[in-house]
Structure formats: C-alpha cells, structure tokens
Coordinates of C-alpha atoms in Angstrom, one line a residue:
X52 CA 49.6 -1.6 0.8
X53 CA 46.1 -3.3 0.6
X54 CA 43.2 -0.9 -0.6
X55 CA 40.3 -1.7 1.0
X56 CA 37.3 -2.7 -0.6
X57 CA 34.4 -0.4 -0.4
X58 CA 31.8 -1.8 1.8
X59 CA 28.2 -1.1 1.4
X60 CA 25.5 -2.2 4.0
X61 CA 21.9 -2.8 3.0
X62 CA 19.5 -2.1 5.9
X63 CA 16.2 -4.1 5.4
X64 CA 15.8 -7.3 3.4
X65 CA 12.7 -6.6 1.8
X66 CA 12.1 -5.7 -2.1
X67 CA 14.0 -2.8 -2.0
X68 CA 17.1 -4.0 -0.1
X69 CA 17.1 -7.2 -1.8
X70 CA 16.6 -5.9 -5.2
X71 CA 19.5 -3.3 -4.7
X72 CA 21.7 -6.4 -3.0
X73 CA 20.8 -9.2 -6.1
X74 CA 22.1 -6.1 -8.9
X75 CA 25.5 -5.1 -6.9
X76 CA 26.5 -8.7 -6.4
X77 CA 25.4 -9.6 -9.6
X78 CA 27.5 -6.7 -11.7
X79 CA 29.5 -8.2 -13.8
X80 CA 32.5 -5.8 -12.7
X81 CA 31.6 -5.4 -9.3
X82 CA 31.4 -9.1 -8.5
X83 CA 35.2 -8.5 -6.5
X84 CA 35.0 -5.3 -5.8
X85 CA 32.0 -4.5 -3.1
X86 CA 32.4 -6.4 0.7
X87 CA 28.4 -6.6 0.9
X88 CA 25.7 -7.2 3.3
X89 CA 22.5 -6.9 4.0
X90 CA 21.2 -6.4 8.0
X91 CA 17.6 -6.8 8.5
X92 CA 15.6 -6.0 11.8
X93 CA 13.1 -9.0 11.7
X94 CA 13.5 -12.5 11.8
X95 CA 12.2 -13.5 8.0
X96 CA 13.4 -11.6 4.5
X97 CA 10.5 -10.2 2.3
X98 CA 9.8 -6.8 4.5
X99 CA 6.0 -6.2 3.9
X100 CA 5.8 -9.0 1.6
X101 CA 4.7 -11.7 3.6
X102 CA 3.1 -15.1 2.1
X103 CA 1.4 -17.2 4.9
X104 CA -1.1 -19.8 5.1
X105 CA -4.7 -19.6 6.7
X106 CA -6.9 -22.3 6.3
X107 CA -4.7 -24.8 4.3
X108 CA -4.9 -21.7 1.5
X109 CA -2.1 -19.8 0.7
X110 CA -2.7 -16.2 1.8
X111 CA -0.7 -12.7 1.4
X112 CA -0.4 -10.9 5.1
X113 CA 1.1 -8.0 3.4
X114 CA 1.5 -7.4 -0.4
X115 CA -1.1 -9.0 -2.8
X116 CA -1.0 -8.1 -6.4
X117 CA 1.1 -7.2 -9.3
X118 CA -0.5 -3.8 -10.4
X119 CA -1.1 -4.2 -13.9
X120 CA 1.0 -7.2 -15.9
X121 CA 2.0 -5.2 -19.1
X122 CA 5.8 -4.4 -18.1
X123 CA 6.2 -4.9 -15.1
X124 CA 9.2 -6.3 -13.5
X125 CA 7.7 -8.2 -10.7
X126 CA 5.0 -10.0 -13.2
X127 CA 8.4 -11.2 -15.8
X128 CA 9.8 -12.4 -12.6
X129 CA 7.0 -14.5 -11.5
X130 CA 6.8 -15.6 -15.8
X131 CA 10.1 -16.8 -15.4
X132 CA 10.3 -18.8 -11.9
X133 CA 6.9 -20.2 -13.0
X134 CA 4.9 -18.7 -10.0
X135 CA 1.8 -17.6 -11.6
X136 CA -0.3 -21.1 -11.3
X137 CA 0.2 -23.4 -8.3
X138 CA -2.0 -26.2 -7.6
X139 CA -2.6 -25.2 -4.1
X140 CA -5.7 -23.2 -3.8
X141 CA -4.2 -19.4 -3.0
X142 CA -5.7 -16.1 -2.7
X143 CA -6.3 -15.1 -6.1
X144 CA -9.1 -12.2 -5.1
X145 CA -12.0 -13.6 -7.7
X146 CA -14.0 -11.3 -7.5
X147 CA -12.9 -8.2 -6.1
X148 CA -13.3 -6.2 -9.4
X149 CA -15.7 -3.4 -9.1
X150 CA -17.1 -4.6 -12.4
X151 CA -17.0 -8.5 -11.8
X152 CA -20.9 -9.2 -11.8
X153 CA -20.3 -11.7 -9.5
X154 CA -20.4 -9.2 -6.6
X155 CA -23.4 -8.8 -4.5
X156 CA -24.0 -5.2 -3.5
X157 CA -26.7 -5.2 -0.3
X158 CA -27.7 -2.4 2.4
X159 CA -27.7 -2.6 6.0
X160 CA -30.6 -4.6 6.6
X161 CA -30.5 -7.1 4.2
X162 CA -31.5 -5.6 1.1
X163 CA -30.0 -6.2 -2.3
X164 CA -29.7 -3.4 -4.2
X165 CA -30.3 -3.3 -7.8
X166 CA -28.0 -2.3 -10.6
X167 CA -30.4 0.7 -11.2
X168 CA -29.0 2.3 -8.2
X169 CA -25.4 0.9 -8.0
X170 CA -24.0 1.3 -11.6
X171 CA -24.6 5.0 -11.4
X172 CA -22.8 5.7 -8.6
X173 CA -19.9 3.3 -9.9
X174 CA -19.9 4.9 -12.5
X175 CA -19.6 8.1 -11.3
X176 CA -16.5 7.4 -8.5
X177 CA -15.2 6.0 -11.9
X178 CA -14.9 8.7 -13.8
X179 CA -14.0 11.0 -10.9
X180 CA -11.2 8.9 -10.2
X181 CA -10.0 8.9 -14.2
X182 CA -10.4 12.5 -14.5
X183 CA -8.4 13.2 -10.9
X184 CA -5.8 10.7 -13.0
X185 CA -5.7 12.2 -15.9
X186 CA -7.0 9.4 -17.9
X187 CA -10.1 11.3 -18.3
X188 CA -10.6 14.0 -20.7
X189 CA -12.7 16.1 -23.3
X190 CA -11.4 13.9 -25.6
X191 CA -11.7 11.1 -24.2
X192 CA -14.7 11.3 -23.2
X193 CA -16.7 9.8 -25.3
X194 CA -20.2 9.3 -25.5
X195 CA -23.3 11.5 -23.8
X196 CA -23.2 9.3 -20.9
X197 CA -19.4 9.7 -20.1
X198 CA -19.4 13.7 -21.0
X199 CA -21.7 14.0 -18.5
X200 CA -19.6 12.7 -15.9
X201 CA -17.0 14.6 -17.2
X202 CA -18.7 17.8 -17.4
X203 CA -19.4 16.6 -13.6
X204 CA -16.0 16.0 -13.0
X205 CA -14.7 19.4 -14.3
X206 CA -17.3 20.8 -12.0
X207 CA -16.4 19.5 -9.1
X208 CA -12.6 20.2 -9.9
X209 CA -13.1 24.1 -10.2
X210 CA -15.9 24.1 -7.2
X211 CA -15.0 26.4 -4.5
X212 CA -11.8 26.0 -5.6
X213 CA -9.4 29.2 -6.8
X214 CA -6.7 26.8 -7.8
X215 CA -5.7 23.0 -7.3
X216 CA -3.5 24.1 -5.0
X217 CA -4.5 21.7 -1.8
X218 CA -7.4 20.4 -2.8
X219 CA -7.9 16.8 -1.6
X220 CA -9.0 14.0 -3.4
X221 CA -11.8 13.7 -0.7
X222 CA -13.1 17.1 -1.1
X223 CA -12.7 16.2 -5.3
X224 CA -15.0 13.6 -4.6
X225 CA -17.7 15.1 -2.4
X226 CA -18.0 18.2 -4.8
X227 CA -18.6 15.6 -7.8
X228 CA -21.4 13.8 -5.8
X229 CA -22.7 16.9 -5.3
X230 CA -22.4 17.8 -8.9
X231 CA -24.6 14.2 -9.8
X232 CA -27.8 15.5 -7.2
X233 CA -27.8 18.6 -8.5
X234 CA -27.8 17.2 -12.1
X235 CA -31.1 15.1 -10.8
X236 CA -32.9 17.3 -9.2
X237 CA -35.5 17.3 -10.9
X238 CA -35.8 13.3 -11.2
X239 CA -38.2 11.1 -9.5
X240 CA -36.3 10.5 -6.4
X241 CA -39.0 7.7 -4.7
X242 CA -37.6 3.8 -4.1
X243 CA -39.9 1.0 -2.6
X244 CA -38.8 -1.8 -1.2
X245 CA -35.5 -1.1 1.6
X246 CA -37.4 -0.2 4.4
X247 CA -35.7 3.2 5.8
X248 CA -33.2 3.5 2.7
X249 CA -34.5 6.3 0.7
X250 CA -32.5 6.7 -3.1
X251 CA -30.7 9.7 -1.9
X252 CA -29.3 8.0 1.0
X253 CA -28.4 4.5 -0.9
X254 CA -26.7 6.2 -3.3
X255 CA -24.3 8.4 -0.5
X256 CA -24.2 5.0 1.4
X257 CA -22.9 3.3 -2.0
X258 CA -20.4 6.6 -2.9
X259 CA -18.9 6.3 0.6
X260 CA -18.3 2.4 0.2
X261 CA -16.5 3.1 -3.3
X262 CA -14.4 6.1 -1.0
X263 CA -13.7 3.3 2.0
X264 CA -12.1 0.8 -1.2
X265 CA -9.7 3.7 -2.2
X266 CA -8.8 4.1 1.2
X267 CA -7.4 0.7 1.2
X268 CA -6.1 1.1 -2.3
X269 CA -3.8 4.5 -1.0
X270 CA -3.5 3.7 2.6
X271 CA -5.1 7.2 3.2
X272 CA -7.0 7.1 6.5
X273 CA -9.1 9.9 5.0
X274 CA -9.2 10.9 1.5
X275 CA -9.4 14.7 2.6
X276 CA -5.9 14.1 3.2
X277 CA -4.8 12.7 -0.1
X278 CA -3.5 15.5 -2.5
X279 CA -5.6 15.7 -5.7
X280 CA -2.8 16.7 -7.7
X281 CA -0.2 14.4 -7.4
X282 CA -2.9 12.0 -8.2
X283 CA -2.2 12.1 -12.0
X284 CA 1.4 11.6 -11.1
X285 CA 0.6 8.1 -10.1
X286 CA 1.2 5.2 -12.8
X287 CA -0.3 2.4 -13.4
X288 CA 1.0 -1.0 -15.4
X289 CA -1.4 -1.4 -18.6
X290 CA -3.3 -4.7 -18.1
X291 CA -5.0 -7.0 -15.5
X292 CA -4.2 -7.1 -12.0
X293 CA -3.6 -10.1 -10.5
X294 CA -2.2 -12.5 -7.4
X295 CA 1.0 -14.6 -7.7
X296 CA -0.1 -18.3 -7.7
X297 CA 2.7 -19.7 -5.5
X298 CA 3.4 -16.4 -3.3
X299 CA 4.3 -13.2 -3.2
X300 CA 7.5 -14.5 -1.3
X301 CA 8.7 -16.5 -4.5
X302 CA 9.9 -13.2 -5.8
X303 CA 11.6 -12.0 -3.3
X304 CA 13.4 -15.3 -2.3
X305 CA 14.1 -15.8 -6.2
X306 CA 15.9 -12.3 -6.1
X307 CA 17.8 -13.6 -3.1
X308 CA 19.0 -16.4 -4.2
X309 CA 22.0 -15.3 -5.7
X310 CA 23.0 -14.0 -2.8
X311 CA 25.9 -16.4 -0.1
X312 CA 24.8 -17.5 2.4
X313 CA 25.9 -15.2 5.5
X314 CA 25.2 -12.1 2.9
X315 CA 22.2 -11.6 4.7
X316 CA 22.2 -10.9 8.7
X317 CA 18.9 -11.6 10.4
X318 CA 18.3 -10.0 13.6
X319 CA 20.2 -6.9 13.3
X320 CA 17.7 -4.3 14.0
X321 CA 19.7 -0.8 13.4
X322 CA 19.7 1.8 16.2
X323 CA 21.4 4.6 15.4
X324 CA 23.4 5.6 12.1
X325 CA 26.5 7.8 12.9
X326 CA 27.6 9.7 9.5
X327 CA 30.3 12.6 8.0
X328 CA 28.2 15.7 7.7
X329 CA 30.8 17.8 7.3
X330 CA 33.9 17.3 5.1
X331 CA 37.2 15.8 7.1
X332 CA 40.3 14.7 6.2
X333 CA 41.1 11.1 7.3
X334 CA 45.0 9.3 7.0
X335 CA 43.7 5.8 8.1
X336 CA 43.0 3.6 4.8
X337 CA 41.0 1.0 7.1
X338 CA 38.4 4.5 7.5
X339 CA 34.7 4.1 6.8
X340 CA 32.6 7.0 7.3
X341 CA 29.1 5.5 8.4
X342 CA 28.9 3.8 12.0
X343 CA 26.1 1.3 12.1
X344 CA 24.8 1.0 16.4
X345 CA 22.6 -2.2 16.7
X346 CA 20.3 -3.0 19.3
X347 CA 22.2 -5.9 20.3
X348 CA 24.8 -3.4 21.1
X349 CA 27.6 -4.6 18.1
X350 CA 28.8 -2.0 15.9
X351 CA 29.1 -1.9 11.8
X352 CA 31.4 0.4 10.1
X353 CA 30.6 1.0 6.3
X354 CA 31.8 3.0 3.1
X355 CA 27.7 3.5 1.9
X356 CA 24.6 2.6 3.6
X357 CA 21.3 2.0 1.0
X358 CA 18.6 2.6 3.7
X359 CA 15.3 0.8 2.5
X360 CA 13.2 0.9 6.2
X361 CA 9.5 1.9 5.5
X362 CA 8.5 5.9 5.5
X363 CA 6.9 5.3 8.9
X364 CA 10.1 4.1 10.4
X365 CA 11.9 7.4 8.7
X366 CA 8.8 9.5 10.2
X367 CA 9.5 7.8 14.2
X368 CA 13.4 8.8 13.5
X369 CA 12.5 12.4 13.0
X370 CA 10.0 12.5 15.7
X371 CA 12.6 11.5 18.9
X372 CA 16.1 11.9 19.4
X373 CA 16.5 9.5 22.6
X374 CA 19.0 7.3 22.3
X375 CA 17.2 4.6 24.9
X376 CA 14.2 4.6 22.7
X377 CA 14.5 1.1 20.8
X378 CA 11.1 2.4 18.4
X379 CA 13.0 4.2 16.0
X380 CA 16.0 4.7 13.5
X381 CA 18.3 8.1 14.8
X382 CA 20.2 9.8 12.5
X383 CA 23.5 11.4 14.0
X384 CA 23.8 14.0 13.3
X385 CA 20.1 14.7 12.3
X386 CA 19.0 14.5 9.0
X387 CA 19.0 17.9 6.9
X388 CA 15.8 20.1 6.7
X389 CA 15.4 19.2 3.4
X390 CA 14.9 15.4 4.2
X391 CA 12.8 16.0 7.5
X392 CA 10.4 18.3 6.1
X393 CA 9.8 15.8 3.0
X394 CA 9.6 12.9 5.3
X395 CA 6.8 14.9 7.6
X396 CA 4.8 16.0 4.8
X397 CA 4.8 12.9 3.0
X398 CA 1.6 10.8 4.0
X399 CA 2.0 6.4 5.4
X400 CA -1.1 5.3 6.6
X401 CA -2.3 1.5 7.6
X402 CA -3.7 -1.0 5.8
X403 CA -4.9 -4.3 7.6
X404 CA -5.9 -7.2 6.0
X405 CA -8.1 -10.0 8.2
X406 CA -8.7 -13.1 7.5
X407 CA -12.3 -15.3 8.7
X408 CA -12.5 -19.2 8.4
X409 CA -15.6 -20.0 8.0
X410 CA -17.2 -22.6 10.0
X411 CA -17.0 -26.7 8.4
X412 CA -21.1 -26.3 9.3
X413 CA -22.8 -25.9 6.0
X414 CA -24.3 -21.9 5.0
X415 CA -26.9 -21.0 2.8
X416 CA -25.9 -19.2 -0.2
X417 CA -28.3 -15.6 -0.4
X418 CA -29.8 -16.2 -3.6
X419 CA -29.9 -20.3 -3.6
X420 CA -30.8 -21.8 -0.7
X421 CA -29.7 -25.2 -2.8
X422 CA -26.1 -23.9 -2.6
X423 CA -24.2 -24.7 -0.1
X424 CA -21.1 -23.9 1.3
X425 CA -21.2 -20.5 -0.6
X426 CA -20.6 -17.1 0.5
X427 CA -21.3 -14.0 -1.9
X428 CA -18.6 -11.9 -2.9
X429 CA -20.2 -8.7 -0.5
X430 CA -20.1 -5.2 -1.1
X431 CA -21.7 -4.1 2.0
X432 CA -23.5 -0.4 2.1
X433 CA -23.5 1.1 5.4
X434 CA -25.9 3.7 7.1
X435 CA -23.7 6.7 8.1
X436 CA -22.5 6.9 11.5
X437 CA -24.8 9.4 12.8
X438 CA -28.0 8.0 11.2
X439 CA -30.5 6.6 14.0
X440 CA -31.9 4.6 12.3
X441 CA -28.6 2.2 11.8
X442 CA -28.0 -1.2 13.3
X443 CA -26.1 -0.8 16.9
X444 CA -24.9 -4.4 16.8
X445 CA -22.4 -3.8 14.0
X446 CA -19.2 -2.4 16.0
X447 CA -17.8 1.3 14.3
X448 CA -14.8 -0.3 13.1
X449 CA -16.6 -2.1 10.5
X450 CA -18.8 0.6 9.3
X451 CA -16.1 1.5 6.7
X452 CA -15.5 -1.8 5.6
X453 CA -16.3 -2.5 2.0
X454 CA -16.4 -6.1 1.4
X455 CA -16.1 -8.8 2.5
X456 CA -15.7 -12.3 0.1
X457 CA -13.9 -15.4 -0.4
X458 CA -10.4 -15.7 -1.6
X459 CA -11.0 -17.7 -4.4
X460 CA -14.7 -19.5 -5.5
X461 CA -15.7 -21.8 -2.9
X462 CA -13.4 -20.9 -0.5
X463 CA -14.2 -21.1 3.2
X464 CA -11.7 -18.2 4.1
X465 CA -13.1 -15.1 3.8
X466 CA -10.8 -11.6 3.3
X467 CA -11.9 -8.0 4.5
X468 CA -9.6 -5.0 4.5
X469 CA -9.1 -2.1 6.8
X470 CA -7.9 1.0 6.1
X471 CA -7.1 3.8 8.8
X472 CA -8.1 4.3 12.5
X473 CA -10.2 1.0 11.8
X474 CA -7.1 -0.7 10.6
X475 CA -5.4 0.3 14.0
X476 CA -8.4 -0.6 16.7
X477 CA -8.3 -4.1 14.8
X478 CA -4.9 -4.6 15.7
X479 CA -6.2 -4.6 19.0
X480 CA -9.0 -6.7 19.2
X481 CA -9.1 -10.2 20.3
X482 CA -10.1 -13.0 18.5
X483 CA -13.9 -13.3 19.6
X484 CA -14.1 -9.4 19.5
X485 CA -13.8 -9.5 15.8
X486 CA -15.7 -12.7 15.2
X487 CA -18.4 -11.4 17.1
X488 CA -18.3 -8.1 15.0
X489 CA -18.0 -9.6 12.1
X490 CA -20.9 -12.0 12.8
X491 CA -23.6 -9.3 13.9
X492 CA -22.8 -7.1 10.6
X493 CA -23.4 -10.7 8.5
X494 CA -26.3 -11.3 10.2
X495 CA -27.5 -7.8 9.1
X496 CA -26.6 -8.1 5.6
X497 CA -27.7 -11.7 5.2
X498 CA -30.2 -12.5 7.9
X499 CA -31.2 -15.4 6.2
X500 CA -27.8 -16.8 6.8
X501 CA -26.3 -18.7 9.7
X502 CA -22.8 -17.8 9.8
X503 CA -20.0 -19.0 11.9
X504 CA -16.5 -18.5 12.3
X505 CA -14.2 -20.9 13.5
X506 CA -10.9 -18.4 13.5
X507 CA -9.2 -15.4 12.4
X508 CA -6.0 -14.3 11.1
X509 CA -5.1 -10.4 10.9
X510 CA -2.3 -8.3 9.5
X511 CA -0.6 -5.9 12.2
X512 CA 1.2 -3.3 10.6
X513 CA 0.6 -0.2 12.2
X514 CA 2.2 -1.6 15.6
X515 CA 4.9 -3.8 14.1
X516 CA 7.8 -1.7 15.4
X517 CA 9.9 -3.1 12.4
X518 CA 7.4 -0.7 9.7
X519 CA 4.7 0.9 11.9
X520 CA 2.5 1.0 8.7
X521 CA 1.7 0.0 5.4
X522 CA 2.5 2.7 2.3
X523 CA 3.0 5.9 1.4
X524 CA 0.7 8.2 -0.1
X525 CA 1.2 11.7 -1.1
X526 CA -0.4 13.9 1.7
X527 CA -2.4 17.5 1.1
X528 CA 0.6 20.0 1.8
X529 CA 3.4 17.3 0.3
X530 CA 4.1 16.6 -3.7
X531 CA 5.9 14.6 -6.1
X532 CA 8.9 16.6 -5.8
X533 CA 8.9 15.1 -2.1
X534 CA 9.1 11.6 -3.4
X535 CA 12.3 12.8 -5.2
X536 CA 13.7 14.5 -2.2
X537 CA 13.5 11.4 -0.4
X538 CA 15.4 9.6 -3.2
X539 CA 18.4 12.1 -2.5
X540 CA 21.3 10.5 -1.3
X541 CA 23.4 12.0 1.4
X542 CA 25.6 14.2 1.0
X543 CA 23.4 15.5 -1.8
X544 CA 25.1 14.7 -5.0
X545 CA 25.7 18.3 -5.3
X546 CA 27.7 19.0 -2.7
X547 CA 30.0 15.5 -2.8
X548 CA 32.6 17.8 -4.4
X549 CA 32.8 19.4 -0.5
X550 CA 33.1 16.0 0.9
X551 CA 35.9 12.9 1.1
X552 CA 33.4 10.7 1.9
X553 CA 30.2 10.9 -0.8
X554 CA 27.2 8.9 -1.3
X555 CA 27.7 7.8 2.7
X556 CA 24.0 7.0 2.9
X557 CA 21.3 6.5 0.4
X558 CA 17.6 5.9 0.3
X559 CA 15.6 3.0 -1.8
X560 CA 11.9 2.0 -0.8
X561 CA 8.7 2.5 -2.1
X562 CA 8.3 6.1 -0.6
X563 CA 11.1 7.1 -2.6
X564 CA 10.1 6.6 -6.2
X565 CA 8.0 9.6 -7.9
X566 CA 5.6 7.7 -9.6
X567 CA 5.3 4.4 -8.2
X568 CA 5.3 5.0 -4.8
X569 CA 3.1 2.7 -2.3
X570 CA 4.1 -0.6 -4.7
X571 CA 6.1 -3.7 -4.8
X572 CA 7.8 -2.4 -8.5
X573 CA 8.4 0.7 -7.0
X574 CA 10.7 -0.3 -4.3
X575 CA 12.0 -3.3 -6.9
X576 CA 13.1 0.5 -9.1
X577 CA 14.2 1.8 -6.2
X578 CA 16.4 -0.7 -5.2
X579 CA 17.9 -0.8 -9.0
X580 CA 18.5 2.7 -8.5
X581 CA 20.2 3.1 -5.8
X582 CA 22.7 0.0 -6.8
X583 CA 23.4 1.7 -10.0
X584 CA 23.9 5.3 -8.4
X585 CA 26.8 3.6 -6.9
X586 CA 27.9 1.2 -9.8
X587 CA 28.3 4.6 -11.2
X588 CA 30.3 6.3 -8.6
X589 CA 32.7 3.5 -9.2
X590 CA 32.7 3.5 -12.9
X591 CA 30.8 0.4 -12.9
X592 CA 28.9 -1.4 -16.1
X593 CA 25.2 -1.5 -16.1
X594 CA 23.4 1.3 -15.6
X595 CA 19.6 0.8 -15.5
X596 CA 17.2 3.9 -16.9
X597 CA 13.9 3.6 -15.4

C-alpha cells in the first residue's frame, strides 16, 4: 500500500503564506514529505505588500517600512538580496520624522507656526505615547522637563479613571492635554500674528494633527477605540525606520523563489472551507479532512490548511453565512465561540495611501521664492470641524490629514495618508474630486503657491474584497490574549487527543501574532510559526522560537 503524503494548502500568497510555504518546502526533512500549495484569491503574490510605480518613482501601495532595523527579519532579508539602495529614485519618506527639521508645520490660513508653539505639544504627544508604551517611567524620566510630562502623563492615566480597565488611548490622550492647560494656567496665553488662531487653539489644532498621524500608524479610525493597555504590549525593532530601496516586493518574491513553479495557484479565491469538528473514524487512506469550495466552482481536498486571509476577511466570514455571497470566507461548520468572539473584538481599520504628481509647471518653494520645483515637507494644522471661522473650500475628508510632502527631496510626487472614514470616502472619489480637494487645502496653507496636479494614484483597501482593510489593532473591549486566540489552530491543540484528524486548519497573519501585530515581521513570524507547529506534528527538524 501507498501512504499518502500529507497535504497542506496555504490560502493567500502574501508574507504570511509565503513565509510559511518558503520554510515547509525548504525543511531539510520535509523536502519529500509535504504535497504543497499555495491558492491565492488575486491575480499578483505579495498580499498587502504591493510595490508600484507613480511618476517614473518607485512607490509602496500597501506596506512601506521596515519598523526598526535592529533584528529584524525583513531588514536581513533586504541586507542580503541587496535591496536597500537602488538607483531609481523610490519612496524613501525623507522627511516624515516628527523630529526631522526639515518639516514645515503651518495653520489653516497660511501661517507658519513657530517652534515655540509646536515643540511643546510634540513633546507632549511624545511622552504620552512612551508612557502609554511603557518606555516611559519615573526612572526614566529624566530631567525637569521630561518629569513634568511624566507627572502629566501619570495624571492623565489615573484621571476619571478607577482602573485601566477600557480606557482608550484616545481618552489617555485628551486627559494629558488637559493635564498640560491646566499646568499653564496661569501663563501668558496671548499670540500675535495668525489672524483668528489664538495659542490655546493652535496648540489643540497641533495635538489633534499628532492624533490623526497615530491614526494612520494603528489603522484606528478613532483612537477612543484603541485599548490603552495593550499598548505597552506592542514591540518595536530598536533602530531607524526606513523604506526598501528596490521594493517592498523584493522580499516577498525573494521568499518565493524557492518555491516550483505551479506551487503557487493564482486565481483561486476560497469560498467556503468544509472541516471535521467532531471526531470520526475514516477507512479510506486517500481521506483528507478539509474541503476547499472555490469560486470557480473546483474543489481542494487537504490534510491542513494554514489560513493567512487578512482579519477583515475573518470578520465578513463571521458576519454572513450565505453561501451565494462571493464577499466572504464561510466556515462549515462555523467557527467556535472562542474564535468568533476574538475575531469581533479585535479591531482592522483602513489605511489609504494617495499619491499627487505634481504638475511639470514650475512652484515656488514657501520660504524661497528662488527655489523652484520644491514642495515643503507639510504638517498641516487644521481648524476643528465645528469652528466657523474655518476654510469651507477644504473638503471634510482632508481635515484629518496630517501631511502632506514629497517622497524623497525634489520629488514631484507628493504622498498623503488616510486613516479611517476619510480613508473609505477617498476610495470613492474621482480623480478631479481629490485634485480639486487637495488643491483648495494647498492653496490655504500656501497661498503664495500655484499648485497643480497633473494626476493621482490611491490605495483602495477598505473595498478590495480580497482584504477589505488594512491592519489590525487591538480594540477597547479586545486584548492580547485575543491575538493568541486567533493564533489557535483548529481543533485546539488541546483537544487533538479527541480527534483523528488534528491541526486540520491553522491561522498565520499579522492579526495573529501577540506583539507584532499590524506588521510585515509579524506575519513573516507568523508564517514561521505556523510551518513549524506542523514540522512538529510530524517530528520534523527545525523548530524556530520566536
């Protein structure tokens, strides 16, 4: 008799998937003993890494840096394949470092604010954001200066507050902002020279801008959804952050390229996974427990399934159990309670990246008018929503948009980023919608500037049906132990002893790693994890610790 070799089936061909696939077929002992393949949905490998080009620059529709090069597996990848310098001009994000002092900070209106009135408030989000992490403590704070912010900081952690228990990293913030008025009340509070902007409201106008920038940086629509506690969870690589030279898509084609051709299967969106909930005895050697339904209508059967779809794909499958409805993922039978109530707590908002080209007419730089061709890197400070007094021309769905700059020096594509229901209505927009947008709030920031725009490029995530969003974040009401729970394979190791068919589906992606969750690495770990969770079921060599 022939024993059958175990098959395993990858769905999704982006870091996670990939990573997982590149580590089973490259196991020394497993090189014979897997029948593997990888099905993904879309037309291109790379999942929500996507490398494009926008104005003969090389541009990143999806994700953009390595977080932090001290070891990291992504930045000793793109060491070794030699993609960190490329001499085609790419988006390398100069400036876009709250503390680069290239960055021009200006009000609605046209007025450049001075350090006096931004480096406080920098400052202050700062701190907040290093106490919230952890990073900040009595100890470490150091200096009159810092112990004030986090004396600040400890007040605005305790404020109104019984416990920690549900307390937002919005409402965190808000409560330390009110902690720095209070702490000036008695301070001159008089500034000449921005018309309607008095110091009070610049300095909320600046606070909210430094919010809108960690909305992009979790994905959290609003940061009174973001948990404050799970913030200190959250790790960070030591050391810059930076762009990969030749494309984020160098990695993820480098980790596919051990892979034979036909491995991967394009096109093969997934409809419905059929699985053994409940133990049964089977005679048939040819049985595999997991039925794989495609929307072209073939069938798959598999031994294990590693599924690496996005947290917003996992959220649509709980949310509708027709099987007509091509939108989503089903589970029969459903996923446990355990799984859906993680996956519905769990937070995955949108994150929109769009692209401007600026006209080939020469624009006056703001501060030079013998400089051409430049445009500043922009931190742009907004009147609130409800203030009167605020320009009408600028469209709502900029209003939280913090910046706005070139790629790289000199470059004549400029980036923005969206985060939220702003992210979603640009998805929407047409072309001259958003230049014109984008033109009126230019022309109120630098009205001595004749901008134009000859085109525009714009990530769609929120409505791609293959992700429908961007990253996870931990959500007020979810946890850490959440990201775990999504990490559980199923059957639950726990109960395998129950069933003749364990491990029958498994979960890699990064919504399913504890602590580096929302990030290229932490699907790369994910993906490692989940290979070696069944390199180990089969006695296999190489299991990675992370």
């Amino acid at each position: 008799m022939v024993v059958k070799k175990p098959k395993i089936v990858i769905i999704g061909a982006g870091m996670a998937g990939l990573t997982a696939a590149n580590k089973l077929y490259t196991s020394t002992a497993s090189k014979d003993l897997f029948e593997l393949i990888v099905v993904e949905g879309g037309t291109r490998i790379g999942g929500r890494i996507n490398t494009s080009e926008f104005g003969g620059d090389k541009i990143e529709m999806g994700a953009t840096w390595i977080h932090g090069i001290g070891n990291s597996p992504i930045h000793k990848i793109a060491q070794q394949i030699h993609s960190l310098h490329s001499d085609q001009p790419w988006e390398c994000m100069d400036g876009n470092n709250s503390n680069d002092e290239s960055l021009t900070t200006i009000s609605e209106g046209g007025f450049n604010l001075q350090p006096s009135i931004v480096d406080p408030v920098s400052k202050l989000f700062k701190y907040l954001m290093e106490y919230s992490q952890g990073k900040l403590t009595k100890e470490t704070a150091k200096g009159e200066e810092v112990l004030s912010y986090y004396n600040m900081a400890v007040k605005a952690a305790s404020s109104n507050f019984a416990s920690k228990k549900n307390l937002s990293i919005g409402s965190f913030l808000r409560q330390g902002l009110d902690a720095y008025f209070e702490s000036l009340k008695d301070e001159e509070e008089e500034v000449k020279g921005y018309g309607d902007w008095n110091k009070k409201l610049l300095e909320e106008a600046v606070f909210a801008m430094y919010e809108n920038t960690e909305r992009t940086y979790t994905s959290a629509g609003d940061l009174e959804c973001l948990d404050y506690e799970a913030e200190s969870e959250y790790r960070m690589f030591p050391g810059e952050e930076i762009t990969i030279a030749k494309g984020y898509l160098s990695i993820i084609e480098y980790i596919a390229s051990v892979l034979p051709p036909g491995l991967i299967q394009l096109g093969k969106k997934v409809k419905k996974i059929e699985w053994q909930s409940q133990k049964k005895s089977y005679d048939d050697n040819c049985f595999r427990p997991v039925k794989l339904h495609f929307c072209d209508g073939s069938i798959m059967y598999a031994d294990h399934v590693i599924v690496t779809v996005s947290l917003g794909i996992l959220k649509a499958s709980i949310s509708h159990h027709d099987d007509d409805d091509d939108k989503g993922m089903l589970f029969s039978p459903n996923l446990p309670s355990f799984k859906v109530e993680a996956i519905s707590r769990l937070g995955f908002g949108v994150v929109n990246k769009l692209f401007m080209q600026l006209s080939t007419q020469k624009t006056t730089n703001l501060d030079d008018e013998n400089s051409e061709g430049l445009f500043p890197f922009l931190q742009m400070v907004f009147h609130s929503p409800q203030n009167e007094t605020k320009d009408k021309k600028i469209p709502w769905w900029m209003r939280k948009t913090a910046t706005l700059f070139p790629i790289y020096n000199n470059s004549s594509v400029l980036l923005s980023w969206f985060a939220g229901e702003e992210a979603l209505a640009l998805e929407s927009l047409k072309d001259e919608e958003i230049i014109n947008g984008v033109t009126s709030t230019v022309s109120s920031f630098l009205p001595q500037n004749e901008v134009k725009f000859d085109k525009v490029l714009k990530s769609q995530w929120g409505t791609d049906p293959l992700f429908l969003g961007s990253y996870s974040y931990v959500q007020v009401g979810s946890s850490g132990e959440d990201l775990d729970t999504m990490a559980e394979p199923l059957p639950m190791m726990k109960d395998n002893s129950n069933f003749s068919y364990p491990l029958q589906i498994l979960f890699a992606g990064e919504a399913t790693h504890r602590t580096h969750y929302s990030t290229t690495h932490g699907a790369y770990f994910s993906g490692l994890r989940e290979a070696n969770r069944l390199l180990q079921h089969y006695h296999c060599v190489g299991i990675f610790n992370n």
